[in-house]
PDB file of C-alpha atoms and ligand atoms in Angstrom:
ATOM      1  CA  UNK A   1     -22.878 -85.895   6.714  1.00  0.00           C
ATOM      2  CA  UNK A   2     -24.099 -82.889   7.709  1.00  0.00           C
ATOM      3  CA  UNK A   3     -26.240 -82.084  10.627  1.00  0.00           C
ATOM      4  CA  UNK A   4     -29.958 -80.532   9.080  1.00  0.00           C
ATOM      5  CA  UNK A   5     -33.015 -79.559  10.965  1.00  0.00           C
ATOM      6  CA  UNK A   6     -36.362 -77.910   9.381  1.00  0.00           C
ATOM      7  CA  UNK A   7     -37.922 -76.118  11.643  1.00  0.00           C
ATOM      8  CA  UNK A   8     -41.391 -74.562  11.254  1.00  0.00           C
ATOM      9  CA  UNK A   9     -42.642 -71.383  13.205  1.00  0.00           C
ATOM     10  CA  UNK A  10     -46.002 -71.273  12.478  1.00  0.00           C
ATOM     11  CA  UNK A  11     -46.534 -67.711  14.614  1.00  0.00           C
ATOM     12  CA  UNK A  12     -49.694 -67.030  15.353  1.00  0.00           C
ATOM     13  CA  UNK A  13     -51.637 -69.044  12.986  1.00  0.00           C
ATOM     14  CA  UNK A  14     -53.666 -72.335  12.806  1.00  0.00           C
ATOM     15  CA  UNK A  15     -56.747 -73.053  15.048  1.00  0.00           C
ATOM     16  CA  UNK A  16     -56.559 -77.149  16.119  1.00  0.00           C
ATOM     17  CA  UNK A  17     -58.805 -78.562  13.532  1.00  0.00           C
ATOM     18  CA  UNK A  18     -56.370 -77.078  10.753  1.00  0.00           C
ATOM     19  CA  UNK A  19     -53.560 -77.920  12.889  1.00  0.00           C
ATOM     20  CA  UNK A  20     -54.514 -82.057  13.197  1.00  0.00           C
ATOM     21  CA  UNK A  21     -54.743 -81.508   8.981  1.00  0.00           C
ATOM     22  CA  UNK A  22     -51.645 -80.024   8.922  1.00  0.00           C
ATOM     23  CA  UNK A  23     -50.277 -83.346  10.517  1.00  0.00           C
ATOM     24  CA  UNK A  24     -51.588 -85.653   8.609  1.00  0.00           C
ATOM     25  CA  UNK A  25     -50.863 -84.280   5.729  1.00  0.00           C
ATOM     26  CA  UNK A  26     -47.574 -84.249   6.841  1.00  0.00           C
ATOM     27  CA  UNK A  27     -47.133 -87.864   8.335  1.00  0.00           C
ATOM     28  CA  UNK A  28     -48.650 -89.141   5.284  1.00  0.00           C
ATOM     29  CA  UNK A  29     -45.831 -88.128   3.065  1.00  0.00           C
ATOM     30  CA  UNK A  30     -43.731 -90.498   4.638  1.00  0.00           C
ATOM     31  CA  UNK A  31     -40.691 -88.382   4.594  1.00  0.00           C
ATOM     32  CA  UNK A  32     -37.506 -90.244   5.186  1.00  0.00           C
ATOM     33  CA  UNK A  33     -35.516 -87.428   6.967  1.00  0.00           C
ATOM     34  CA  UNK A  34     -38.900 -87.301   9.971  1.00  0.00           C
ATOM     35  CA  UNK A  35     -36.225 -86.899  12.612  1.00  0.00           C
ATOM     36  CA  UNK A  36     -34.700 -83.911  11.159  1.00  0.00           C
ATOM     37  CA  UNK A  37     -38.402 -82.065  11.254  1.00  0.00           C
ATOM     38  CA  UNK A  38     -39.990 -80.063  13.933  1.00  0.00           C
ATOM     39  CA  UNK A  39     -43.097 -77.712  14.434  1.00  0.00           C
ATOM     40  CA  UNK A  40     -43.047 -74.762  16.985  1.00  0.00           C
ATOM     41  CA  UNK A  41     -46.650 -73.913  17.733  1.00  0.00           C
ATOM     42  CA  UNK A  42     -48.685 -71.605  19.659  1.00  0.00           C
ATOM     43  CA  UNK A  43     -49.507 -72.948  23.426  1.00  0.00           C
ATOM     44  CA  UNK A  44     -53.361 -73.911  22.208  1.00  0.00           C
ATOM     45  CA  UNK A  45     -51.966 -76.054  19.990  1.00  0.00           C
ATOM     46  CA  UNK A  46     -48.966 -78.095  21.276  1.00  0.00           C
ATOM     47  CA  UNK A  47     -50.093 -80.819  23.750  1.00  0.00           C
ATOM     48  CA  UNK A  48     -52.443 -81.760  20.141  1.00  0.00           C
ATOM     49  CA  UNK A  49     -49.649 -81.338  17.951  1.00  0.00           C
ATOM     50  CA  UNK A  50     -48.018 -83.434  19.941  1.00  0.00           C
ATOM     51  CA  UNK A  51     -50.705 -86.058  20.133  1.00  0.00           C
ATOM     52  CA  UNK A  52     -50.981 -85.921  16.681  1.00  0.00           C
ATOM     53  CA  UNK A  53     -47.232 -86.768  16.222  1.00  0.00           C
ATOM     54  CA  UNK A  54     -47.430 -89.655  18.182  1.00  0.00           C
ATOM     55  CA  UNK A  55     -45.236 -92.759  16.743  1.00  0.00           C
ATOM     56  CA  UNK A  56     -43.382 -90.249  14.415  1.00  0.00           C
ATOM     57  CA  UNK A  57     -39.701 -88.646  14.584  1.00  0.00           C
ATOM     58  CA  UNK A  58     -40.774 -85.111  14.089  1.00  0.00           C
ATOM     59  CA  UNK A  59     -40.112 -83.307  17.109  1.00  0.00           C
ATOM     60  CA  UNK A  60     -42.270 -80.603  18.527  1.00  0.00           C
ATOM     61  CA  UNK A  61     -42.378 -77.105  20.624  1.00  0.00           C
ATOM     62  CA  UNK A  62     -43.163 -74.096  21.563  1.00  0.00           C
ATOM     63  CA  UNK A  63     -42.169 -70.082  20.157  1.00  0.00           C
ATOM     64  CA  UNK A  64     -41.394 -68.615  23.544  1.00  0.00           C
ATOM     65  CA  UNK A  65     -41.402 -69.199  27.077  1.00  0.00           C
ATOM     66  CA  UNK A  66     -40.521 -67.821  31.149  1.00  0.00           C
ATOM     67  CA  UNK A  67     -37.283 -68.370  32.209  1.00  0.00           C
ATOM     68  CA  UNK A  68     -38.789 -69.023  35.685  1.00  0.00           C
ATOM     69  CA  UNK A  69     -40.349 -72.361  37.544  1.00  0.00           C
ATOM     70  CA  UNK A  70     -43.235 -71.117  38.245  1.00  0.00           C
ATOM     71  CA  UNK A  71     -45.421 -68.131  40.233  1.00  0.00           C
ATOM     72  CA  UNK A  72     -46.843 -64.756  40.202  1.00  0.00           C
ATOM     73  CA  UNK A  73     -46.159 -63.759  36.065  1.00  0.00           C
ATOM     74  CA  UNK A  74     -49.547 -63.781  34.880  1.00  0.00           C
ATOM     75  CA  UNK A  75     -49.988 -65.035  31.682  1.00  0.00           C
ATOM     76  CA  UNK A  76     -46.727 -67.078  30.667  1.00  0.00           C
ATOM     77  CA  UNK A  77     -45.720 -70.481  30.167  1.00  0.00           C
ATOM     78  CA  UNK A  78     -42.728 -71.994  32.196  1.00  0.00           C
ATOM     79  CA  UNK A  79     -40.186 -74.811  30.526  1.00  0.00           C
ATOM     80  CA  UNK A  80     -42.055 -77.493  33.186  1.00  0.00           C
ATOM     81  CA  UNK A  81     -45.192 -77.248  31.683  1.00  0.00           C
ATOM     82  CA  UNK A  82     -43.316 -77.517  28.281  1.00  0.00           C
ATOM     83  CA  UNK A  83     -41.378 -80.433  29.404  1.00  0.00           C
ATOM     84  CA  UNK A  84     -45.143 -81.982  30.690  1.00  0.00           C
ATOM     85  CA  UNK A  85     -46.335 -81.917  27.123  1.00  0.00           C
ATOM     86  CA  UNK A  86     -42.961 -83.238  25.950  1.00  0.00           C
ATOM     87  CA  UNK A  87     -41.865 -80.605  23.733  1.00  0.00           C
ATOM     88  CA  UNK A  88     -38.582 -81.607  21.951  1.00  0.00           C
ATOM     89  CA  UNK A  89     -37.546 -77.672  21.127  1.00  0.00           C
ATOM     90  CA  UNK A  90     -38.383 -73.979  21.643  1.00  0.00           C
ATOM     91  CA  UNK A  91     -37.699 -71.116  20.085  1.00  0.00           C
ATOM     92  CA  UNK A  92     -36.029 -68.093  22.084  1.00  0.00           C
ATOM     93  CA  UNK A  93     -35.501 -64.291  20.860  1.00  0.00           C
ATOM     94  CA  UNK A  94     -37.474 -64.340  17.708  1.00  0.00           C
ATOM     95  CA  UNK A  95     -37.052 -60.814  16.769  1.00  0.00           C
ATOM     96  CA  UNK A  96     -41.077 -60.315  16.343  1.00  0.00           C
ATOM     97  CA  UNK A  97     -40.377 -61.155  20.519  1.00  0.00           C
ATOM     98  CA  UNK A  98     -37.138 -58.550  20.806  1.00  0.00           C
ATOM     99  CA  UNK A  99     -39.291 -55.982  18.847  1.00  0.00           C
ATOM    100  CA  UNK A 100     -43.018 -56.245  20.331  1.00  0.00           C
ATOM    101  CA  UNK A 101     -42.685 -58.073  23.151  1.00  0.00           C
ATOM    102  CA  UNK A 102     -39.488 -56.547  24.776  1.00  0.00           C
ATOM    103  CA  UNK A 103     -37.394 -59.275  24.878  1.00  0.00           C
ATOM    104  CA  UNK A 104     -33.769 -58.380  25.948  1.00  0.00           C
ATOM    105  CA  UNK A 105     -30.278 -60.081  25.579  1.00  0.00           C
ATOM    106  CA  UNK A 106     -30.637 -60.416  29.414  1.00  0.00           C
ATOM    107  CA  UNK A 107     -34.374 -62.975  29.174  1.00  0.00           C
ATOM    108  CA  UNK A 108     -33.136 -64.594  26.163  1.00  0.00           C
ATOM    109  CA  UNK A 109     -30.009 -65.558  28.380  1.00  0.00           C
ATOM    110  CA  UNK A 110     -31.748 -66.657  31.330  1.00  0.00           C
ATOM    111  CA  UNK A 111     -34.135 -68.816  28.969  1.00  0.00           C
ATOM    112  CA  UNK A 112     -31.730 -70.308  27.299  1.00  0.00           C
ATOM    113  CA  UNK A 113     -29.984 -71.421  30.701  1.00  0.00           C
ATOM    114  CA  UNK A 114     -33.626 -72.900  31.775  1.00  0.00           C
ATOM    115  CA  UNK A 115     -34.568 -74.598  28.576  1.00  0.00           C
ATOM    116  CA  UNK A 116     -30.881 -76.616  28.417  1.00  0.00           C
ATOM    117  CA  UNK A 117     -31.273 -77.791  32.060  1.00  0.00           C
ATOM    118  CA  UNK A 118     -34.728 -79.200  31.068  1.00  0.00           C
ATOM    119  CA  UNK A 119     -33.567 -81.165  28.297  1.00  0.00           C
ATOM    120  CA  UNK A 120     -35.672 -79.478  25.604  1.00  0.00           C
ATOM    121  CA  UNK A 121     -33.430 -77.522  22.633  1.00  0.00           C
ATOM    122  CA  UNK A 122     -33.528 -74.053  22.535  1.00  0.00           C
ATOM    123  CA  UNK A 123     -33.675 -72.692  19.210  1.00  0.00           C
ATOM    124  CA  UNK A 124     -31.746 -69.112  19.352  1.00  0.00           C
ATOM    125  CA  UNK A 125     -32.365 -66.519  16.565  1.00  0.00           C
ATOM    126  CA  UNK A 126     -30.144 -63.492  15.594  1.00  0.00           C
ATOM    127  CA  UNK A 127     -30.179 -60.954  12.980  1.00  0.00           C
ATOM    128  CA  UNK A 128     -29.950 -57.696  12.091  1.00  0.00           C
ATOM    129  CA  UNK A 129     -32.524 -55.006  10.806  1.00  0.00           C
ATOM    130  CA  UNK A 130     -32.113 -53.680   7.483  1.00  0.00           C
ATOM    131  CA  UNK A 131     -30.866 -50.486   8.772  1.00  0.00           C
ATOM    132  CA  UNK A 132     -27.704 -51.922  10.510  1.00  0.00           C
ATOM    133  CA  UNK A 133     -27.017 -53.703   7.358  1.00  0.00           C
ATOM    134  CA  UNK A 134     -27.143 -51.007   5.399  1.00  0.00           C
ATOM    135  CA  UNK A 135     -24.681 -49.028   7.437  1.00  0.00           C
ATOM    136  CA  UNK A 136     -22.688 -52.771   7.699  1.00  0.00           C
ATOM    137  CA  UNK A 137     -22.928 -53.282  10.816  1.00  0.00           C
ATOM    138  CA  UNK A 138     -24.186 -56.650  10.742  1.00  0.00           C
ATOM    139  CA  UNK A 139     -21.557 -59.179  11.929  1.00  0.00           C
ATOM    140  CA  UNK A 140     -21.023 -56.405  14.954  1.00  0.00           C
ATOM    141  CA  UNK A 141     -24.180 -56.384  15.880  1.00  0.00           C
ATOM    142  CA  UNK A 142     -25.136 -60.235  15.491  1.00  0.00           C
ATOM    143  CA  UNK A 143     -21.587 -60.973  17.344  1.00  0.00           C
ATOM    144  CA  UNK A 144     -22.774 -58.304  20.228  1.00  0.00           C
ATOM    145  CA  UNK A 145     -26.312 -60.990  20.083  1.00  0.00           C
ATOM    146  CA  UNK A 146     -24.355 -63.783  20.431  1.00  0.00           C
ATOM    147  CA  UNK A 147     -21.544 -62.319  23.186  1.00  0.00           C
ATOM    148  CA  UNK A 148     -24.658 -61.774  25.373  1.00  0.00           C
ATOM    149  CA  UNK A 149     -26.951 -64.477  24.872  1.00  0.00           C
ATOM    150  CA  UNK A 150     -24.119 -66.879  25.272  1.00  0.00           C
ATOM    151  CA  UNK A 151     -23.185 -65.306  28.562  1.00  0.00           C
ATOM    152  CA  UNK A 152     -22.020 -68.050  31.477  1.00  0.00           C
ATOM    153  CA  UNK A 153     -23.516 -71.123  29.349  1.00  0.00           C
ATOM    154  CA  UNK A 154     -20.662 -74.117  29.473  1.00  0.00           C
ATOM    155  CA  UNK A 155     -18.624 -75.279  26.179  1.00  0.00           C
ATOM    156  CA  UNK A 156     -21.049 -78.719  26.216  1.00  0.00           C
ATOM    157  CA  UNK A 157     -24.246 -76.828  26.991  1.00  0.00           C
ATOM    158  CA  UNK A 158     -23.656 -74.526  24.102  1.00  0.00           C
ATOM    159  CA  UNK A 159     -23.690 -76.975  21.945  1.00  0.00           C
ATOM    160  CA  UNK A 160     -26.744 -77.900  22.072  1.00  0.00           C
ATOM    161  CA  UNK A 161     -27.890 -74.666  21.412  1.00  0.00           C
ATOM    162  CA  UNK A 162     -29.352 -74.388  17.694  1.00  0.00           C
ATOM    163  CA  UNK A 163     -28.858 -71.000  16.246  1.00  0.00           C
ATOM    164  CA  UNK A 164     -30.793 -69.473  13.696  1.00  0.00           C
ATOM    165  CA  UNK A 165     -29.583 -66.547  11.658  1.00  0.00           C
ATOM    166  CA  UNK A 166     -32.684 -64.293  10.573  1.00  0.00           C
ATOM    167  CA  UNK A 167     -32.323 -61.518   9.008  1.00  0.00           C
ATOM    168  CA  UNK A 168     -35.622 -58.862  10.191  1.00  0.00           C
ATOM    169  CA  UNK A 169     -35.382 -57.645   6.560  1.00  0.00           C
ATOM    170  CA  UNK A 170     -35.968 -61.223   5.240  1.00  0.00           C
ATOM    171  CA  UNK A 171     -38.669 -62.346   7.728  1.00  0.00           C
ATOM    172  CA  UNK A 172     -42.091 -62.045   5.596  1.00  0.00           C
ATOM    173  CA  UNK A 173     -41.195 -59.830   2.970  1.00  0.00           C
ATOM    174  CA  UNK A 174     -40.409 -62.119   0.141  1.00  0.00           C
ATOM    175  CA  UNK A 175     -36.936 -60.799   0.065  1.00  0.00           C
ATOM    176  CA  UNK A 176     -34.943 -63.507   1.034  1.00  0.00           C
ATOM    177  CA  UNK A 177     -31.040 -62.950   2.171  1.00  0.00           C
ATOM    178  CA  UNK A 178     -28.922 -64.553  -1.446  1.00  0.00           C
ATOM    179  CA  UNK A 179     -27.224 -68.060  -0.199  1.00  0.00           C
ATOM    180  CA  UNK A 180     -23.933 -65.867  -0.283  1.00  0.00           C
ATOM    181  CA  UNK A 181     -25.214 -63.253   2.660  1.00  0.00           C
ATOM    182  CA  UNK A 182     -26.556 -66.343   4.618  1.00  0.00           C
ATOM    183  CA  UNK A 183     -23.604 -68.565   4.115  1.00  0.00           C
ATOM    184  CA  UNK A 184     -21.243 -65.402   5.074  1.00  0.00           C
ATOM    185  CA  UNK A 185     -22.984 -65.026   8.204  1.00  0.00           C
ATOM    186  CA  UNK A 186     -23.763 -68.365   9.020  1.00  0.00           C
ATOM    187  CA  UNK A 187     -19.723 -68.725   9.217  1.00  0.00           C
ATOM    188  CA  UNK A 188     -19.164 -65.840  10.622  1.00  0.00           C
ATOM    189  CA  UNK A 189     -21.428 -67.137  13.439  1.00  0.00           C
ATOM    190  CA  UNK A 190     -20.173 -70.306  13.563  1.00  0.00           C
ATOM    191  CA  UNK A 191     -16.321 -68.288  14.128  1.00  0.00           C
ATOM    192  CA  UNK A 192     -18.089 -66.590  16.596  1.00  0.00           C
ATOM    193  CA  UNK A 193     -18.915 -69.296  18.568  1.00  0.00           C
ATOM    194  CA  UNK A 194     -15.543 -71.183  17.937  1.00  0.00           C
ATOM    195  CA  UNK A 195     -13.662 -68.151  19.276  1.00  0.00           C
ATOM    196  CA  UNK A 196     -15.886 -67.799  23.045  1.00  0.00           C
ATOM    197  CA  UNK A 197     -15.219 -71.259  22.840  1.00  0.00           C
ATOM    198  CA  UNK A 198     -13.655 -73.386  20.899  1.00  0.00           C
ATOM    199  CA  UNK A 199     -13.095 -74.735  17.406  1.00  0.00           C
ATOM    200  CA  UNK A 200     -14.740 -78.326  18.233  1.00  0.00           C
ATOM    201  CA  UNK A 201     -17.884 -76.376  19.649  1.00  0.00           C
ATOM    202  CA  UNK A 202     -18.252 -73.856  16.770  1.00  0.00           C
ATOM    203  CA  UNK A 203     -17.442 -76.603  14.433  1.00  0.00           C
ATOM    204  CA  UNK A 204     -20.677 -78.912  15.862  1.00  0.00           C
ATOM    205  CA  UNK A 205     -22.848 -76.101  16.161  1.00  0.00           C
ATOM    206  CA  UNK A 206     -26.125 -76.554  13.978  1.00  0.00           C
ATOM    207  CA  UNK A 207     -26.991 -73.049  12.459  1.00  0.00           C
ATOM    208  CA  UNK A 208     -30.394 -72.387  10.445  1.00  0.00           C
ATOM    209  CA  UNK A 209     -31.069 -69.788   8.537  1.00  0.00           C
ATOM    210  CA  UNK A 210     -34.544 -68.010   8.681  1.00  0.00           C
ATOM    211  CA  UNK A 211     -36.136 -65.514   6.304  1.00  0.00           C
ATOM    212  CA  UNK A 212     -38.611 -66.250   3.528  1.00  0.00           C
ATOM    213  CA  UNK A 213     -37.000 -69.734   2.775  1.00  0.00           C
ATOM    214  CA  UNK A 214     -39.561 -71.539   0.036  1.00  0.00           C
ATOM    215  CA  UNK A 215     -39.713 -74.886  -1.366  1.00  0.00           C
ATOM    216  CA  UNK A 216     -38.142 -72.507  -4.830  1.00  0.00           C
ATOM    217  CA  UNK A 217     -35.122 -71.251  -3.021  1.00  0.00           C
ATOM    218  CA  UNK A 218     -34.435 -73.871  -0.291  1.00  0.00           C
ATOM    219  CA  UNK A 219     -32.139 -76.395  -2.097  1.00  0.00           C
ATOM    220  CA  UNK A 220     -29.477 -73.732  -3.163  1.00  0.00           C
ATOM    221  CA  UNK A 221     -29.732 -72.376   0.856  1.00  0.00           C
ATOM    222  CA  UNK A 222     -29.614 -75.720   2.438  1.00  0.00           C
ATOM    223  CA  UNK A 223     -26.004 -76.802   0.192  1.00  0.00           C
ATOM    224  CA  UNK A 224     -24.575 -74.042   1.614  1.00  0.00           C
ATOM    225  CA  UNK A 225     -21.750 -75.938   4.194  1.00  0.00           C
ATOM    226  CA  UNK A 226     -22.629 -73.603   7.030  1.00  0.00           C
ATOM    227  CA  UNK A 227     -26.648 -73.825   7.316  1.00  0.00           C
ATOM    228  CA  UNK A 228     -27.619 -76.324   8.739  1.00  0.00           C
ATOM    229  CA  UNK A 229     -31.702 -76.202   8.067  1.00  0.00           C
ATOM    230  CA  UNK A 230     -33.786 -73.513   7.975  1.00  0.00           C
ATOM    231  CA  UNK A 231     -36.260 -71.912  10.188  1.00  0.00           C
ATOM    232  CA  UNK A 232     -39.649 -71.310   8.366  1.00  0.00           C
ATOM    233  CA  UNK A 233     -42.135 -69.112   8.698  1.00  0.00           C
ATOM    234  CA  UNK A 234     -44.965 -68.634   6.191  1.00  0.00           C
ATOM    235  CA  UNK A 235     -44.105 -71.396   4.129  1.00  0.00           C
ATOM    236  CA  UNK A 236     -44.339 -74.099   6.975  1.00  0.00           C
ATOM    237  CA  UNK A 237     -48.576 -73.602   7.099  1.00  0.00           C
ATOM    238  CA  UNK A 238     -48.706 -75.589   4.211  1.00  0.00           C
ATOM    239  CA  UNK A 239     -48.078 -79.035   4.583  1.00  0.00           C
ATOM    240  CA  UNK A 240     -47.260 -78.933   0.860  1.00  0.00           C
ATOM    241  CA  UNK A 241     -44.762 -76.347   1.124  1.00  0.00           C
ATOM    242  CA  UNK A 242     -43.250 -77.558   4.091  1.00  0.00           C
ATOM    243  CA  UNK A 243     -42.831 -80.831   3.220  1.00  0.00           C
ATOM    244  CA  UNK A 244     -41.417 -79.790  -0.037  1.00  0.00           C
ATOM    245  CA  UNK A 245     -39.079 -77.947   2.112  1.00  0.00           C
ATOM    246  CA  UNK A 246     -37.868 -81.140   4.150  1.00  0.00           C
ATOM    247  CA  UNK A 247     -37.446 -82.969   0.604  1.00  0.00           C
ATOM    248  CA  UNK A 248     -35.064 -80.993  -0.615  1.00  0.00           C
ATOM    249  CA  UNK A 249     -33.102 -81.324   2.528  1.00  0.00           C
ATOM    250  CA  UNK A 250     -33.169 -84.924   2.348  1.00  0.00           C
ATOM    251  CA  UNK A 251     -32.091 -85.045  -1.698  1.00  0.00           C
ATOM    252  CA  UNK A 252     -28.592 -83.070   0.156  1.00  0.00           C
TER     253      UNK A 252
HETATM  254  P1  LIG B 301     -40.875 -66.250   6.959  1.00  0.00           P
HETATM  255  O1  LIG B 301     -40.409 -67.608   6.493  1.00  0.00           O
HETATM  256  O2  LIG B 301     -42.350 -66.059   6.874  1.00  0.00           O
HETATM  257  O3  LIG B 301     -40.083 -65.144   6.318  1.00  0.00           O
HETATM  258  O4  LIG B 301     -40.554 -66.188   8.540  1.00  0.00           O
HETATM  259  C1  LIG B 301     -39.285 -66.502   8.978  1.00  0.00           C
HETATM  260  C2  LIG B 301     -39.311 -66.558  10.458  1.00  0.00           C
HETATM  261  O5  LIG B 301     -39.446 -65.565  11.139  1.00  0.00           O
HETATM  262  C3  LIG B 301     -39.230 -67.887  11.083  1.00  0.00           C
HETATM  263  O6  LIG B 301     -39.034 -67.785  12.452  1.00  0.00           O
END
């Protein structure tokens, strides 16, 4: 059987009051795939979250973090005091991060690298703007992503990478890539991977796709041999929606 994860980004939304609904909402659906779930919160909101999940499978996390211990880097959140809450994953080079936050190749690297000798999943995303896909330059450019973010992290560690392919022009706009264009790349990646590694690595990988995925489009995305779960956006605030989501993963 396939490996499957649903992963929800909920950005910058949710205060903790909606977030504790959120969960019980969720819990109280009694979904039978629980261990293939997770939520990536803001910082308020995880050590609750993760309170709140108590006694369940779904895993938890964070949308960024330092690639350093600790010290002077006012402001940020380091992979210890992740690992103190017991966050399960976290996402790294969201392109919201690459675009307003100048996130590089370079920090996603080095993140990556901390998170996996931590223990906690990293969640990797890649994709292309609309621009380089209309010149078809995607699979160069997500392969260039991949070359560098990959860069001196072992065969086994690799592995335990998840990647998530998301298209920027797919991310909030309603226009979601067709299950062909995610599939295609989703492979591609997946070749990608096999080929600065090998094909028992590539083959293991888990690979999401990300990019206006819906409870109305996310059955005929998740069949699709090469995507392994989506990452979610807007349609993970609603425990309706998500959960919906997470159903139609399990009915696989
Ligand atoms: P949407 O599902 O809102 O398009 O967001 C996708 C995304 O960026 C998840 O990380």
């Amino acid at each position: 059987m396939k490996k499957i994860l649903i992963a929800g980004n909920w950005k910058m939304n949710k205060l903790s009051a909606d977030a504790e609904e959120f969960i019980k909402e969720l819990r109280a659906k009694n979904l039978p795939n629980e261990k293939d779930i997770c939520i990536l919160a803001p910082f308020t909101l995880i050590a609750g979250v993760g309170e709140a999940l108590e006694g369940s499978e779904i895993g938890f996390g964070a949308q960024n973090v330092h690639f350093e211990e600790s010290g002077a880097f006012t402001g940020e959140i380091s992979v210890p005091m992740l690992k103190e809450l017991g966050v399960t994953h976290c996402i790294v080079g969201h392109s919201e991060r690459r675009e307003y936050f100048n996130e590089t190749d370079d920090t996603v690297n080095r993140k990556l690298m901390a998170l996996l000798a931590a223990g906690i999943t990293p969640i990797l995303c890649v994709g292309e703007s609309l621009e380089v896909r209309e010149g078809g330059g995607e699979q160069t450019f997500v392969a260039g992503q991949l070359i560098a973010d990959f860069s001196g992290i072992s065969a086994s560690d690799a592995a335990k990478i998840v990647i998530a392919y998301e298209p920027i022009w797919a991310i909030g706009t309603g226009r979601t890539a067709t299950p062909e264009q995610a599939e295609e790349m989703c492979a591609f990646i997946r070749g990608v991977l096999s080929g600065i590694y090998d094909m028992a690595t590539g083959d293991s990988l888990m690979i999401l796709y990300g990019g206006s995925m819906k409870p109305g489009n996310a059955k005929e995305l998740l069949e699709k041999p090469d995507i392994n779960g989506g990452l979610i956006g807007g349609a993970s605030l609603k425990a309706d929606d998500f959960a919906a989501i997470a159903e139609a993963a399990a009915s696989l």
